[in-house]
């Protein structure tokens, strides 16, 4: 009863608190918007804060300014504005750029987005800027900004991925020769060098780099000229703009998008970019998981640097691999961003719909989190130490070379399926008699199969076993050395 009364007062208070603020918020102000001519009232305050994007798209400013410079250059080129007006616009845009860098531009949410904020700041400086939006819409403008952003972002991510590869290489060069068990099903399987295990992630990051190169190439088509959705009646030169902005093929020929409606409606690139980031996440998350396992007392193969671990507020002995756990967590977030984008675009009629403004937060978040995560990968690997004693103890398990013994039998004329069976029976004997596999009596094993000669136990020599793995991509010392040399060259 008391609870219900309390609840009612709380609800009442909330209602009382919200009612007046809501009332004022729906009172319209005079329109500041560029489309003010058509409207008798400006947007409600609530609508302003609901619909603004400048709080997250202001970071597009450098790309927006570059796009406006190219566009005005083109307008002058075709005679839609004079050379003098173009020059004034360019000088003004540089000034606005400087104001932004100096933190002196007051971003105004009433102006919705980065495009209108810049245009208005420019118009205050240069009246000629009233002509800048000729033959342009914010729809092809934002598509251009984002394509420029993607090209830039892919290059940044490529650099970070290379840094992560270098950190893997450094650890591999430091302690890479140490042998550890390789796992399948998280059960000890066959011995490998630490360097070989680490190089697996270098391969993954290499494919991630290739993926970002593809995304950057897909981004390399100029949207300007698509207008709102149907181009323009004015005699613009799309190729000129494309060239100015560097939307060109390898031979320097301009690349312009081929369908104006597709240009302003499609968000494939956003999805591709987020996919590439999510895959990077999947890769660093698996690396993080390996490091978490390896740093546990149960494995003990590695000790992680204090600088990327944290302690417990209660248990004094703890050193937790938080950076790695967060890397796993960030991977989930990157997948979430991808899902957001796929869902956002899937039901929209052509062409632009305002829903699409929500495409930017997940893209920027994927970029920021992937960049930071890769830096954390570097930090965590740098200063990590392989614990040789623990690795040696783990890899001494003779069962890791059971497959090599089957190969021995194959070399002595036994069919592999039979050989597999024979070694299985030896494993069982080892287990029931409590003898290590390699220490079974030769007389006993020869009863299982006569092809097991006096030298059968020589198989259980780690170095020999490694040296016999000579094929490309295998963990033999020669191959690993060759791979390391390849990476050193690639990452120099
Ligand atoms: N801020 C907008 C966005 O990111 C720019 C495009 C607005 N276009 C429009 N027709 N309202 O989507």
Tab-separated table of C-alpha atoms and ligand atoms in Angstrom:
chain	number	residue	atom	x	y	z
A	1	UNK	CA	0.000	0.000	0.000
A	2	UNK	CA	2.709	2.409	1.093
A	3	UNK	CA	4.721	1.322	-1.860
A	4	UNK	CA	1.894	2.028	-4.249
A	5	UNK	CA	1.359	5.491	-2.738
A	6	UNK	CA	5.064	6.239	-2.994
A	7	UNK	CA	5.085	5.069	-6.541
A	8	UNK	CA	2.184	7.343	-7.370
A	9	UNK	CA	3.986	10.386	-5.921
A	10	UNK	CA	7.076	9.525	-7.861
A	11	UNK	CA	5.093	9.198	-11.054
A	12	UNK	CA	3.291	12.419	-10.243
A	13	UNK	CA	6.593	14.178	-9.656
A	14	UNK	CA	7.986	12.910	-12.908
A	15	UNK	CA	4.837	14.040	-14.694
A	16	UNK	CA	4.985	17.438	-13.023
A	17	UNK	CA	8.642	17.755	-13.840
A	18	UNK	CA	8.230	16.732	-17.422
A	19	UNK	CA	5.003	18.489	-18.271
A	20	UNK	CA	6.266	22.092	-18.311
A	21	UNK	CA	9.524	21.223	-20.031
A	22	UNK	CA	7.613	19.310	-22.645
A	23	UNK	CA	5.192	22.216	-23.153
A	24	UNK	CA	7.947	24.746	-23.774
A	25	UNK	CA	9.781	22.301	-25.945
A	26	UNK	CA	6.979	22.113	-28.454
A	27	UNK	CA	6.820	25.882	-28.766
A	28	UNK	CA	8.347	26.710	-32.053
A	29	UNK	CA	11.102	29.197	-32.631
A	30	UNK	CA	11.559	31.180	-35.782
A	31	UNK	CA	13.104	28.901	-38.346
A	32	UNK	CA	16.871	29.164	-38.767
A	33	UNK	CA	16.836	26.433	-41.340
A	34	UNK	CA	17.845	26.799	-44.953
A	35	UNK	CA	14.375	25.669	-45.990
A	36	UNK	CA	12.744	28.395	-43.819
A	37	UNK	CA	10.861	29.856	-46.788
A	38	UNK	CA	8.368	27.014	-46.918
A	39	UNK	CA	7.699	26.986	-43.154
A	40	UNK	CA	5.696	29.283	-40.903
A	41	UNK	CA	7.226	27.826	-37.751
A	42	UNK	CA	10.613	26.409	-36.917
A	43	UNK	CA	11.077	22.963	-35.368
A	44	UNK	CA	10.182	22.288	-31.752
A	45	UNK	CA	13.128	22.239	-29.375
A	46	UNK	CA	12.530	18.573	-28.778
A	47	UNK	CA	12.610	17.946	-32.511
A	48	UNK	CA	15.889	19.855	-32.724
A	49	UNK	CA	17.628	17.720	-30.159
A	50	UNK	CA	16.012	14.592	-31.570
A	51	UNK	CA	17.116	15.244	-35.114
A	52	UNK	CA	20.468	16.982	-34.825
A	53	UNK	CA	23.515	15.076	-35.956
A	54	UNK	CA	26.214	17.683	-35.521
A	55	UNK	CA	27.055	16.175	-32.121
A	56	UNK	CA	28.434	13.163	-33.987
A	57	UNK	CA	29.012	14.259	-37.587
A	58	UNK	CA	31.128	17.345	-36.791
A	59	UNK	CA	34.114	15.052	-37.235
A	60	UNK	CA	33.333	15.015	-40.958
A	61	UNK	CA	34.308	18.698	-41.192
A	62	UNK	CA	37.657	18.206	-43.001
A	63	UNK	CA	35.988	16.038	-45.630
A	64	UNK	CA	33.026	18.391	-45.921
A	65	UNK	CA	35.352	21.327	-46.505
A	66	UNK	CA	37.358	19.423	-49.118
A	67	UNK	CA	34.102	18.476	-50.862
A	68	UNK	CA	32.886	22.080	-50.860
A	69	UNK	CA	36.168	23.316	-52.259
A	70	UNK	CA	36.035	20.798	-55.088
A	71	UNK	CA	32.379	21.535	-55.764
A	72	UNK	CA	32.867	25.301	-55.891
A	73	UNK	CA	35.948	24.803	-58.055
A	74	UNK	CA	33.776	22.872	-60.484
A	75	UNK	CA	31.034	25.536	-60.370
A	76	UNK	CA	33.635	28.119	-61.399
A	77	UNK	CA	35.031	25.778	-64.051
A	78	UNK	CA	31.644	25.510	-65.774
A	79	UNK	CA	30.825	29.192	-65.251
A	80	UNK	CA	28.064	28.847	-62.664
A	81	UNK	CA	30.021	31.103	-60.314
A	82	UNK	CA	32.835	33.518	-61.078
A	83	UNK	CA	36.495	32.855	-60.362
A	84	UNK	CA	36.331	35.655	-57.796
A	85	UNK	CA	33.391	34.075	-56.011
A	86	UNK	CA	35.177	30.744	-56.038
A	87	UNK	CA	38.275	32.281	-54.518
A	88	UNK	CA	36.237	33.966	-51.811
A	89	UNK	CA	34.528	30.671	-51.014
A	90	UNK	CA	37.865	28.839	-50.804
A	91	UNK	CA	39.411	31.479	-48.535
A	92	UNK	CA	36.303	31.371	-46.385
A	93	UNK	CA	36.368	27.580	-46.185
A	94	UNK	CA	40.009	27.680	-45.091
A	95	UNK	CA	39.083	30.166	-42.385
A	96	UNK	CA	36.214	27.984	-41.196
A	97	UNK	CA	38.606	25.037	-41.161
A	98	UNK	CA	41.034	26.987	-39.003
A	99	UNK	CA	38.242	28.024	-36.651
A	100	UNK	CA	37.256	24.380	-36.253
A	101	UNK	CA	40.817	23.247	-35.587
A	102	UNK	CA	41.219	26.016	-33.024
A	103	UNK	CA	37.941	24.991	-31.385
A	104	UNK	CA	36.473	28.401	-32.165
A	105	UNK	CA	33.457	27.369	-34.197
A	106	UNK	CA	30.368	27.128	-32.034
A	107	UNK	CA	28.513	24.117	-33.339
A	108	UNK	CA	24.825	24.882	-33.328
A	109	UNK	CA	22.396	21.984	-33.035
A	110	UNK	CA	19.664	24.194	-34.465
A	111	UNK	CA	21.574	23.946	-37.734
A	112	UNK	CA	21.217	20.169	-37.599
A	113	UNK	CA	24.396	18.858	-39.071
A	114	UNK	CA	28.002	19.510	-40.008
A	115	UNK	CA	27.033	20.576	-43.526
A	116	UNK	CA	24.713	23.391	-42.496
A	117	UNK	CA	26.937	24.540	-39.659
A	118	UNK	CA	29.856	24.951	-42.027
A	119	UNK	CA	27.761	26.564	-44.714
A	120	UNK	CA	26.325	29.089	-42.303
A	121	UNK	CA	29.689	29.924	-40.729
A	122	UNK	CA	31.043	30.382	-44.241
A	123	UNK	CA	28.170	32.578	-45.374
A	124	UNK	CA	28.772	34.884	-42.397
A	125	UNK	CA	32.360	35.334	-43.611
A	126	UNK	CA	31.690	35.346	-47.354
A	127	UNK	CA	28.341	36.372	-48.857
A	128	UNK	CA	29.344	34.566	-52.068
A	129	UNK	CA	28.847	31.306	-50.172
A	130	UNK	CA	25.124	31.674	-50.854
A	131	UNK	CA	25.971	30.166	-54.249
A	132	UNK	CA	27.919	27.201	-52.870
A	133	UNK	CA	24.940	24.866	-52.634
A	134	UNK	CA	24.150	25.289	-56.345
A	135	UNK	CA	23.533	21.880	-57.940
A	136	UNK	CA	24.172	20.093	-54.675
A	137	UNK	CA	22.068	18.454	-51.993
A	138	UNK	CA	23.033	17.363	-48.529
A	139	UNK	CA	22.268	13.877	-49.808
A	140	UNK	CA	25.108	13.734	-52.302
A	141	UNK	CA	27.175	15.905	-49.963
A	142	UNK	CA	26.988	13.481	-47.034
A	143	UNK	CA	27.581	10.545	-49.376
A	144	UNK	CA	30.769	12.306	-50.532
A	145	UNK	CA	31.903	13.126	-47.004
A	146	UNK	CA	31.469	9.518	-45.984
A	147	UNK	CA	33.282	8.132	-49.005
A	148	UNK	CA	36.198	10.448	-48.254
A	149	UNK	CA	36.005	9.348	-44.627
A	150	UNK	CA	36.066	5.658	-45.594
A	151	UNK	CA	39.113	6.108	-47.804
A	152	UNK	CA	40.923	7.879	-44.983
A	153	UNK	CA	39.728	5.501	-42.256
A	154	UNK	CA	40.778	2.406	-44.200
A	155	UNK	CA	44.304	3.796	-44.474
A	156	UNK	CA	44.381	4.501	-40.722
A	157	UNK	CA	43.195	1.007	-39.902
A	158	UNK	CA	45.720	-0.483	-42.278
A	159	UNK	CA	48.452	1.279	-40.315
A	160	UNK	CA	47.130	-0.010	-36.994
A	161	UNK	CA	46.847	-3.538	-38.332
A	162	UNK	CA	50.446	-3.341	-39.487
A	163	UNK	CA	51.422	-2.184	-35.970
A	164	UNK	CA	49.626	-5.203	-34.503
A	165	UNK	CA	51.442	-7.477	-36.938
A	166	UNK	CA	54.746	-5.888	-35.924
A	167	UNK	CA	54.005	-6.507	-32.250
A	168	UNK	CA	53.267	-10.169	-33.030
A	169	UNK	CA	56.471	-10.377	-35.019
A	170	UNK	CA	58.498	-8.830	-32.195
A	171	UNK	CA	57.194	-11.380	-29.699
A	172	UNK	CA	57.769	-14.159	-32.216
A	173	UNK	CA	61.353	-13.046	-32.713
A	174	UNK	CA	61.948	-12.763	-28.991
A	175	UNK	CA	60.583	-16.135	-27.868
A	176	UNK	CA	59.214	-17.692	-31.016
A	177	UNK	CA	61.441	-20.773	-31.041
A	178	UNK	CA	59.849	-22.003	-27.792
A	179	UNK	CA	57.618	-25.018	-28.399
A	180	UNK	CA	54.108	-25.281	-27.001
A	181	UNK	CA	51.279	-27.692	-27.596
A	182	UNK	CA	48.979	-26.638	-30.410
A	183	UNK	CA	45.322	-27.336	-29.666
A	184	UNK	CA	42.170	-28.527	-31.346
A	185	UNK	CA	38.977	-28.650	-29.287
A	186	UNK	CA	41.164	-27.020	-26.621
A	187	UNK	CA	42.791	-30.442	-26.159
A	188	UNK	CA	46.526	-30.820	-26.631
A	189	UNK	CA	47.076	-31.866	-30.232
A	190	UNK	CA	50.540	-31.441	-31.775
A	191	UNK	CA	53.594	-29.369	-30.887
A	192	UNK	CA	54.218	-26.031	-32.598
A	193	UNK	CA	56.583	-23.147	-32.152
A	194	UNK	CA	55.181	-20.053	-30.441
A	195	UNK	CA	56.200	-18.116	-33.564
A	196	UNK	CA	54.001	-20.337	-35.706
A	197	UNK	CA	51.020	-19.764	-33.439
A	198	UNK	CA	51.549	-15.990	-33.436
A	199	UNK	CA	52.052	-15.927	-37.191
A	200	UNK	CA	48.552	-17.356	-37.614
A	201	UNK	CA	47.247	-14.013	-36.348
A	202	UNK	CA	49.595	-12.140	-38.649
A	203	UNK	CA	47.911	-13.925	-41.544
A	204	UNK	CA	44.460	-12.969	-40.254
A	205	UNK	CA	45.430	-9.332	-39.877
A	206	UNK	CA	46.932	-9.434	-43.357
A	207	UNK	CA	43.580	-10.509	-44.801
A	208	UNK	CA	41.929	-7.743	-42.767
A	209	UNK	CA	44.270	-5.263	-44.413
A	210	UNK	CA	43.315	-6.601	-47.825
A	211	UNK	CA	39.645	-6.237	-46.901
A	212	UNK	CA	40.082	-2.575	-45.971
A	213	UNK	CA	41.874	-2.022	-49.262
A	214	UNK	CA	38.789	-3.383	-51.039
A	215	UNK	CA	36.477	-1.160	-48.985
A	216	UNK	CA	38.643	1.856	-49.825
A	217	UNK	CA	38.501	0.954	-53.492
A	218	UNK	CA	34.717	0.554	-53.377
A	219	UNK	CA	34.532	3.967	-51.724
A	220	UNK	CA	36.502	5.475	-54.556
A	221	UNK	CA	33.568	6.757	-56.648
A	222	UNK	CA	32.444	10.371	-56.500
A	223	UNK	CA	28.794	10.942	-55.513
A	224	UNK	CA	28.686	14.712	-56.128
A	225	UNK	CA	26.280	15.562	-58.901
A	226	UNK	CA	23.682	13.004	-57.849
A	227	UNK	CA	21.912	15.898	-56.141
A	228	UNK	CA	19.006	15.027	-53.889
A	229	UNK	CA	18.260	11.957	-56.022
A	230	UNK	CA	17.843	13.130	-59.630
A	231	UNK	CA	20.912	15.152	-60.474
A	232	UNK	CA	20.472	18.719	-61.667
A	233	UNK	CA	19.382	20.701	-64.700
A	234	UNK	CA	22.498	22.837	-64.403
A	235	UNK	CA	25.495	22.102	-66.658
A	236	UNK	CA	27.873	20.659	-64.049
A	237	UNK	CA	31.033	18.633	-64.694
A	238	UNK	CA	31.027	15.624	-62.406
A	239	UNK	CA	34.341	14.317	-63.699
A	240	UNK	CA	36.044	17.593	-62.818
A	241	UNK	CA	34.849	17.334	-59.199
A	242	UNK	CA	35.837	13.675	-59.003
A	243	UNK	CA	39.350	14.431	-60.204
A	244	UNK	CA	39.773	17.283	-57.733
A	245	UNK	CA	38.776	15.033	-54.845
A	246	UNK	CA	40.993	12.145	-55.923
A	247	UNK	CA	38.157	9.847	-56.942
A	248	UNK	CA	40.235	8.432	-59.781
A	249	UNK	CA	41.352	5.027	-61.000
A	250	UNK	CA	44.974	3.888	-61.198
A	251	UNK	CA	45.458	5.720	-64.458
A	252	UNK	CA	44.059	8.935	-63.041
A	253	UNK	CA	40.723	8.698	-64.832
A	254	UNK	CA	37.791	10.114	-62.847
A	255	UNK	CA	35.369	7.711	-61.234
A	256	UNK	CA	31.832	8.981	-60.736
A	257	UNK	CA	28.879	6.985	-59.436
A	258	UNK	CA	26.634	5.738	-62.233
A	259	UNK	CA	23.111	6.067	-60.837
A	260	UNK	CA	21.955	9.136	-58.952
A	261	UNK	CA	19.305	7.283	-56.948
A	262	UNK	CA	21.657	4.505	-55.902
A	263	UNK	CA	24.234	7.128	-54.979
A	264	UNK	CA	22.121	8.764	-52.289
A	265	UNK	CA	20.271	5.655	-51.113
A	266	UNK	CA	22.878	2.912	-50.867
A	267	UNK	CA	24.712	2.146	-47.650
A	268	UNK	CA	26.631	-0.950	-48.825
A	269	UNK	CA	29.890	0.706	-48.019
A	270	UNK	CA	28.886	1.347	-44.449
A	271	UNK	CA	28.036	-2.322	-44.070
A	272	UNK	CA	31.266	-3.391	-45.762
A	273	UNK	CA	33.323	-1.157	-43.519
A	274	UNK	CA	31.558	-2.382	-40.390
A	275	UNK	CA	31.997	-5.968	-41.588
A	276	UNK	CA	35.722	-5.477	-42.028
A	277	UNK	CA	35.907	-3.960	-38.526
A	278	UNK	CA	33.826	-6.788	-37.051
A	279	UNK	CA	36.174	-9.327	-38.608
A	280	UNK	CA	39.191	-7.548	-37.177
A	281	UNK	CA	37.321	-7.808	-33.886
A	282	UNK	CA	36.776	-11.516	-34.338
A	283	UNK	CA	40.489	-11.928	-34.938
A	284	UNK	CA	41.726	-9.853	-32.023
A	285	UNK	CA	39.116	-11.468	-29.819
A	286	UNK	CA	40.493	-14.934	-30.571
A	287	UNK	CA	44.020	-13.693	-29.963
A	288	UNK	CA	42.822	-12.202	-26.677
A	289	UNK	CA	41.222	-15.508	-25.734
A	290	UNK	CA	44.484	-17.370	-26.393
A	291	UNK	CA	46.338	-14.853	-24.231
A	292	UNK	CA	43.768	-15.201	-21.461
A	293	UNK	CA	44.184	-18.978	-21.467
A	294	UNK	CA	47.955	-18.827	-21.755
A	295	UNK	CA	48.237	-16.368	-18.859
A	296	UNK	CA	46.119	-18.505	-16.517
A	297	UNK	CA	47.867	-20.599	-13.864
A	298	UNK	CA	46.514	-23.688	-15.601
A	299	UNK	CA	48.488	-22.974	-18.786
A	300	UNK	CA	51.111	-20.509	-17.606
A	301	UNK	CA	52.693	-20.057	-21.051
A	302	UNK	CA	52.849	-16.277	-20.897
A	303	UNK	CA	52.962	-13.443	-18.436
A	304	UNK	CA	51.231	-10.276	-19.569
A	305	UNK	CA	52.578	-6.796	-18.811
A	306	UNK	CA	51.279	-5.191	-15.596
A	307	UNK	CA	50.459	-2.085	-17.606
A	308	UNK	CA	47.616	-3.851	-19.405
A	309	UNK	CA	46.323	-5.907	-16.479
A	310	UNK	CA	44.355	-4.931	-13.416
A	311	UNK	CA	44.049	-6.248	-9.892
A	312	UNK	CA	41.126	-7.159	-7.707
A	313	UNK	CA	39.672	-4.796	-5.107
A	314	UNK	CA	39.265	-7.777	-2.791
A	315	UNK	CA	41.748	-10.538	-3.663
A	316	UNK	CA	45.300	-9.269	-3.247
A	317	UNK	CA	46.930	-12.023	-5.285
A	318	UNK	CA	45.014	-11.344	-8.497
A	319	UNK	CA	46.374	-10.089	-11.780
A	320	UNK	CA	43.592	-10.096	-14.323
A	321	UNK	CA	44.011	-9.948	-18.110
A	322	UNK	CA	41.442	-7.146	-18.455
A	323	UNK	CA	42.789	-5.730	-21.690
A	324	UNK	CA	42.223	-9.103	-23.352
A	325	UNK	CA	38.795	-9.525	-21.819
A	326	UNK	CA	37.805	-6.081	-23.055
A	327	UNK	CA	39.113	-6.941	-26.493
A	328	UNK	CA	36.700	-9.874	-26.508
A	329	UNK	CA	33.961	-7.507	-25.361
A	330	UNK	CA	34.739	-4.911	-28.025
A	331	UNK	CA	34.389	-7.592	-30.684
A	332	UNK	CA	30.776	-8.023	-29.582
A	333	UNK	CA	30.231	-4.303	-29.906
A	334	UNK	CA	31.658	-4.293	-33.432
A	335	UNK	CA	29.266	-7.053	-34.421
A	336	UNK	CA	26.421	-5.050	-32.920
A	337	UNK	CA	27.318	-2.044	-35.065
A	338	UNK	CA	27.231	-4.201	-38.163
A	339	UNK	CA	23.805	-5.525	-37.213
A	340	UNK	CA	22.550	-1.969	-36.657
A	341	UNK	CA	23.607	-0.971	-40.168
A	342	UNK	CA	22.144	-4.017	-41.867
A	343	UNK	CA	18.844	-3.504	-40.091
A	344	UNK	CA	18.837	0.235	-40.740
A	345	UNK	CA	19.006	-0.086	-44.500
A	346	UNK	CA	16.988	-3.181	-45.190
A	347	UNK	CA	13.424	-1.829	-45.323
A	348	UNK	CA	13.900	1.627	-46.788
A	349	UNK	CA	12.245	2.690	-50.011
A	350	UNK	CA	14.507	4.500	-52.435
A	351	UNK	CA	16.082	6.926	-52.046
A	352	UNK	CA	17.290	8.950	-49.049
A	353	UNK	CA	15.317	8.627	-45.837
A	354	UNK	CA	16.217	10.399	-42.656
A	355	UNK	CA	16.677	7.032	-40.942
A	356	UNK	CA	19.987	6.992	-42.775
A	357	UNK	CA	21.377	9.680	-40.506
A	358	UNK	CA	21.657	6.866	-37.940
A	359	UNK	CA	24.269	5.251	-40.189
A	360	UNK	CA	27.065	7.382	-38.770
A	361	UNK	CA	27.252	6.548	-35.047
A	362	UNK	CA	27.842	2.808	-35.633
A	363	UNK	CA	30.423	3.522	-38.346
A	364	UNK	CA	32.348	6.006	-36.217
A	365	UNK	CA	32.111	3.730	-33.219
A	366	UNK	CA	33.431	0.783	-35.226
A	367	UNK	CA	36.309	2.906	-36.444
A	368	UNK	CA	37.182	4.320	-33.003
A	369	UNK	CA	36.895	1.024	-31.175
A	370	UNK	CA	38.850	-0.924	-33.784
A	371	UNK	CA	41.620	1.683	-33.793
A	372	UNK	CA	41.842	1.684	-29.996
A	373	UNK	CA	41.590	-2.085	-29.719
A	374	UNK	CA	44.465	-2.602	-32.141
A	375	UNK	CA	46.584	-0.187	-30.105
A	376	UNK	CA	45.702	-2.222	-27.012
A	377	UNK	CA	46.712	-5.422	-28.827
A	378	UNK	CA	50.106	-3.810	-29.403
A	379	UNK	CA	50.376	-2.660	-25.789
A	380	UNK	CA	49.447	-6.063	-24.417
A	381	UNK	CA	51.850	-7.982	-26.645
A	382	UNK	CA	54.699	-5.562	-26.041
A	383	UNK	CA	56.146	-6.546	-22.700
A	384	UNK	CA	54.479	-9.948	-22.653
A	385	UNK	CA	56.897	-12.732	-21.771
A	386	UNK	CA	56.789	-16.336	-22.787
A	387	UNK	CA	57.412	-18.565	-19.765
A	388	UNK	CA	59.825	-21.082	-21.212
A	389	UNK	CA	59.776	-23.501	-18.246
A	390	UNK	CA	55.999	-23.846	-18.334
A	391	UNK	CA	55.956	-24.261	-22.094
A	392	UNK	CA	58.682	-26.904	-21.928
A	393	UNK	CA	56.766	-28.851	-19.281
A	394	UNK	CA	53.554	-28.767	-21.335
A	395	UNK	CA	55.151	-29.732	-24.600
A	396	UNK	CA	57.051	-32.668	-23.014
A	397	UNK	CA	53.809	-34.682	-23.128
A	398	UNK	CA	54.733	-37.562	-25.511
A	399	UNK	CA	51.129	-37.992	-26.595
A	400	UNK	CA	51.616	-34.833	-28.691
A	401	UNK	CA	53.704	-36.938	-31.076
A	402	UNK	CA	51.303	-39.875	-31.379
A	403	UNK	CA	50.489	-38.806	-34.934
A	404	UNK	CA	54.188	-38.820	-35.789
A	405	UNK	CA	54.331	-42.433	-34.614
A	406	UNK	CA	51.464	-43.279	-36.961
A	407	UNK	CA	53.467	-41.617	-39.755
A	408	UNK	CA	56.446	-43.813	-38.751
A	409	UNK	CA	54.281	-46.904	-39.271
A	410	UNK	CA	53.112	-45.584	-42.642
A	411	UNK	CA	56.768	-45.279	-43.628
A	412	UNK	CA	57.139	-48.922	-42.634
A	413	UNK	CA	54.384	-49.994	-44.994
A	414	UNK	CA	51.369	-49.934	-42.669
A	415	UNK	CA	48.134	-48.399	-44.001
A	416	UNK	CA	47.338	-45.152	-42.168
A	417	UNK	CA	43.980	-46.377	-40.821
A	418	UNK	CA	45.723	-49.437	-39.326
A	419	UNK	CA	48.588	-47.308	-38.044
A	420	UNK	CA	46.080	-45.022	-36.329
A	421	UNK	CA	44.553	-48.063	-34.647
A	422	UNK	CA	47.930	-49.411	-33.528
A	423	UNK	CA	48.971	-46.116	-31.917
A	424	UNK	CA	45.531	-45.894	-30.316
A	425	UNK	CA	46.082	-49.310	-28.737
A	426	UNK	CA	49.524	-48.200	-27.524
A	427	UNK	CA	47.937	-45.116	-25.992
A	428	UNK	CA	45.469	-47.316	-24.163
A	429	UNK	CA	48.283	-49.563	-22.893
A	430	UNK	CA	50.210	-46.500	-21.733
A	431	UNK	CA	47.175	-45.254	-19.892
A	432	UNK	CA	46.263	-48.550	-18.197
A	433	UNK	CA	49.839	-49.275	-17.124
A	434	UNK	CA	50.533	-45.680	-16.123
A	435	UNK	CA	53.583	-45.556	-18.429
A	436	UNK	CA	54.402	-42.576	-20.645
A	437	UNK	CA	53.700	-43.523	-24.275
A	438	UNK	CA	57.349	-43.284	-25.306
A	439	UNK	CA	58.527	-45.451	-22.402
A	440	UNK	CA	56.519	-48.580	-23.217
A	441	UNK	CA	58.670	-51.703	-23.589
A	442	UNK	CA	59.602	-52.461	-27.189
A	443	UNK	CA	58.649	-56.143	-26.671
A	444	UNK	CA	55.161	-55.066	-25.578
A	445	UNK	CA	54.579	-52.671	-28.465
A	446	UNK	CA	55.847	-55.185	-31.011
A	447	UNK	CA	53.069	-57.491	-29.821
A	448	UNK	CA	50.642	-54.791	-30.963
A	449	UNK	CA	52.366	-54.472	-34.347
A	450	UNK	CA	55.597	-56.046	-35.642
A	451	UNK	CA	56.400	-53.056	-37.872
A	452	UNK	CA	57.467	-51.165	-34.728
A	453	UNK	CA	61.248	-51.540	-34.929
A	454	UNK	CA	63.930	-50.963	-32.264
A	455	UNK	CA	63.982	-47.270	-33.220
A	456	UNK	CA	60.240	-46.617	-32.739
A	457	UNK	CA	60.762	-44.393	-29.687
A	458	UNK	CA	63.130	-42.081	-31.611
A	459	UNK	CA	59.989	-40.492	-32.958
A	460	UNK	CA	59.510	-38.824	-29.559
A	461	UNK	CA	62.100	-36.196	-30.095
A	462	UNK	CA	60.618	-32.730	-30.387
A	463	UNK	CA	63.375	-31.232	-32.485
A	464	UNK	CA	63.392	-34.113	-34.889
A	465	UNK	CA	59.624	-34.030	-35.116
A	466	UNK	CA	59.684	-30.320	-35.922
A	467	UNK	CA	62.483	-30.640	-38.455
A	468	UNK	CA	60.495	-33.176	-40.442
A	469	UNK	CA	57.746	-30.628	-41.119
A	470	UNK	CA	59.238	-29.112	-44.216
A	471	UNK	CA	56.254	-28.231	-46.421
A	472	UNK	CA	55.082	-24.672	-46.978
A	473	UNK	CA	53.023	-23.346	-44.085
A	474	UNK	CA	54.145	-26.082	-41.688
A	475	UNK	CA	55.657	-25.435	-38.265
A	476	UNK	CA	59.128	-26.808	-39.040
A	477	UNK	CA	61.997	-24.513	-37.989
A	478	UNK	CA	63.085	-23.843	-41.581
A	479	UNK	CA	59.563	-22.944	-42.643
A	480	UNK	CA	58.955	-20.764	-39.585
A	481	UNK	CA	62.237	-18.998	-40.229
A	482	UNK	CA	61.238	-18.425	-43.838
A	483	UNK	CA	57.863	-17.030	-42.761
A	484	UNK	CA	59.467	-14.725	-40.221
A	485	UNK	CA	61.802	-13.401	-42.906
A	486	UNK	CA	58.805	-12.804	-45.168
A	487	UNK	CA	56.993	-10.866	-42.426
A	488	UNK	CA	60.074	-8.847	-41.549
A	489	UNK	CA	60.341	-7.775	-45.164
A	490	UNK	CA	56.622	-7.106	-45.516
A	491	UNK	CA	56.455	-5.040	-42.309
A	492	UNK	CA	59.718	-3.144	-42.679
B	1	LIG	N1	22.552	14.921	-41.614
B	1	LIG	C1	21.948	14.241	-42.697
B	1	LIG	C2	22.363	12.758	-42.707
B	1	LIG	O1	23.383	12.459	-42.231
B	1	LIG	C3	22.381	14.862	-44.000
B	1	LIG	C4	21.446	14.577	-45.107
B	1	LIG	C5	20.168	15.289	-44.866
B	1	LIG	N2	19.304	15.195	-45.963
B	1	LIG	C6	17.992	15.464	-45.891
B	1	LIG	N3	17.304	15.327	-46.958
B	1	LIG	N4	17.429	15.847	-44.783
B	1	LIG	O2	21.655	11.916	-43.177
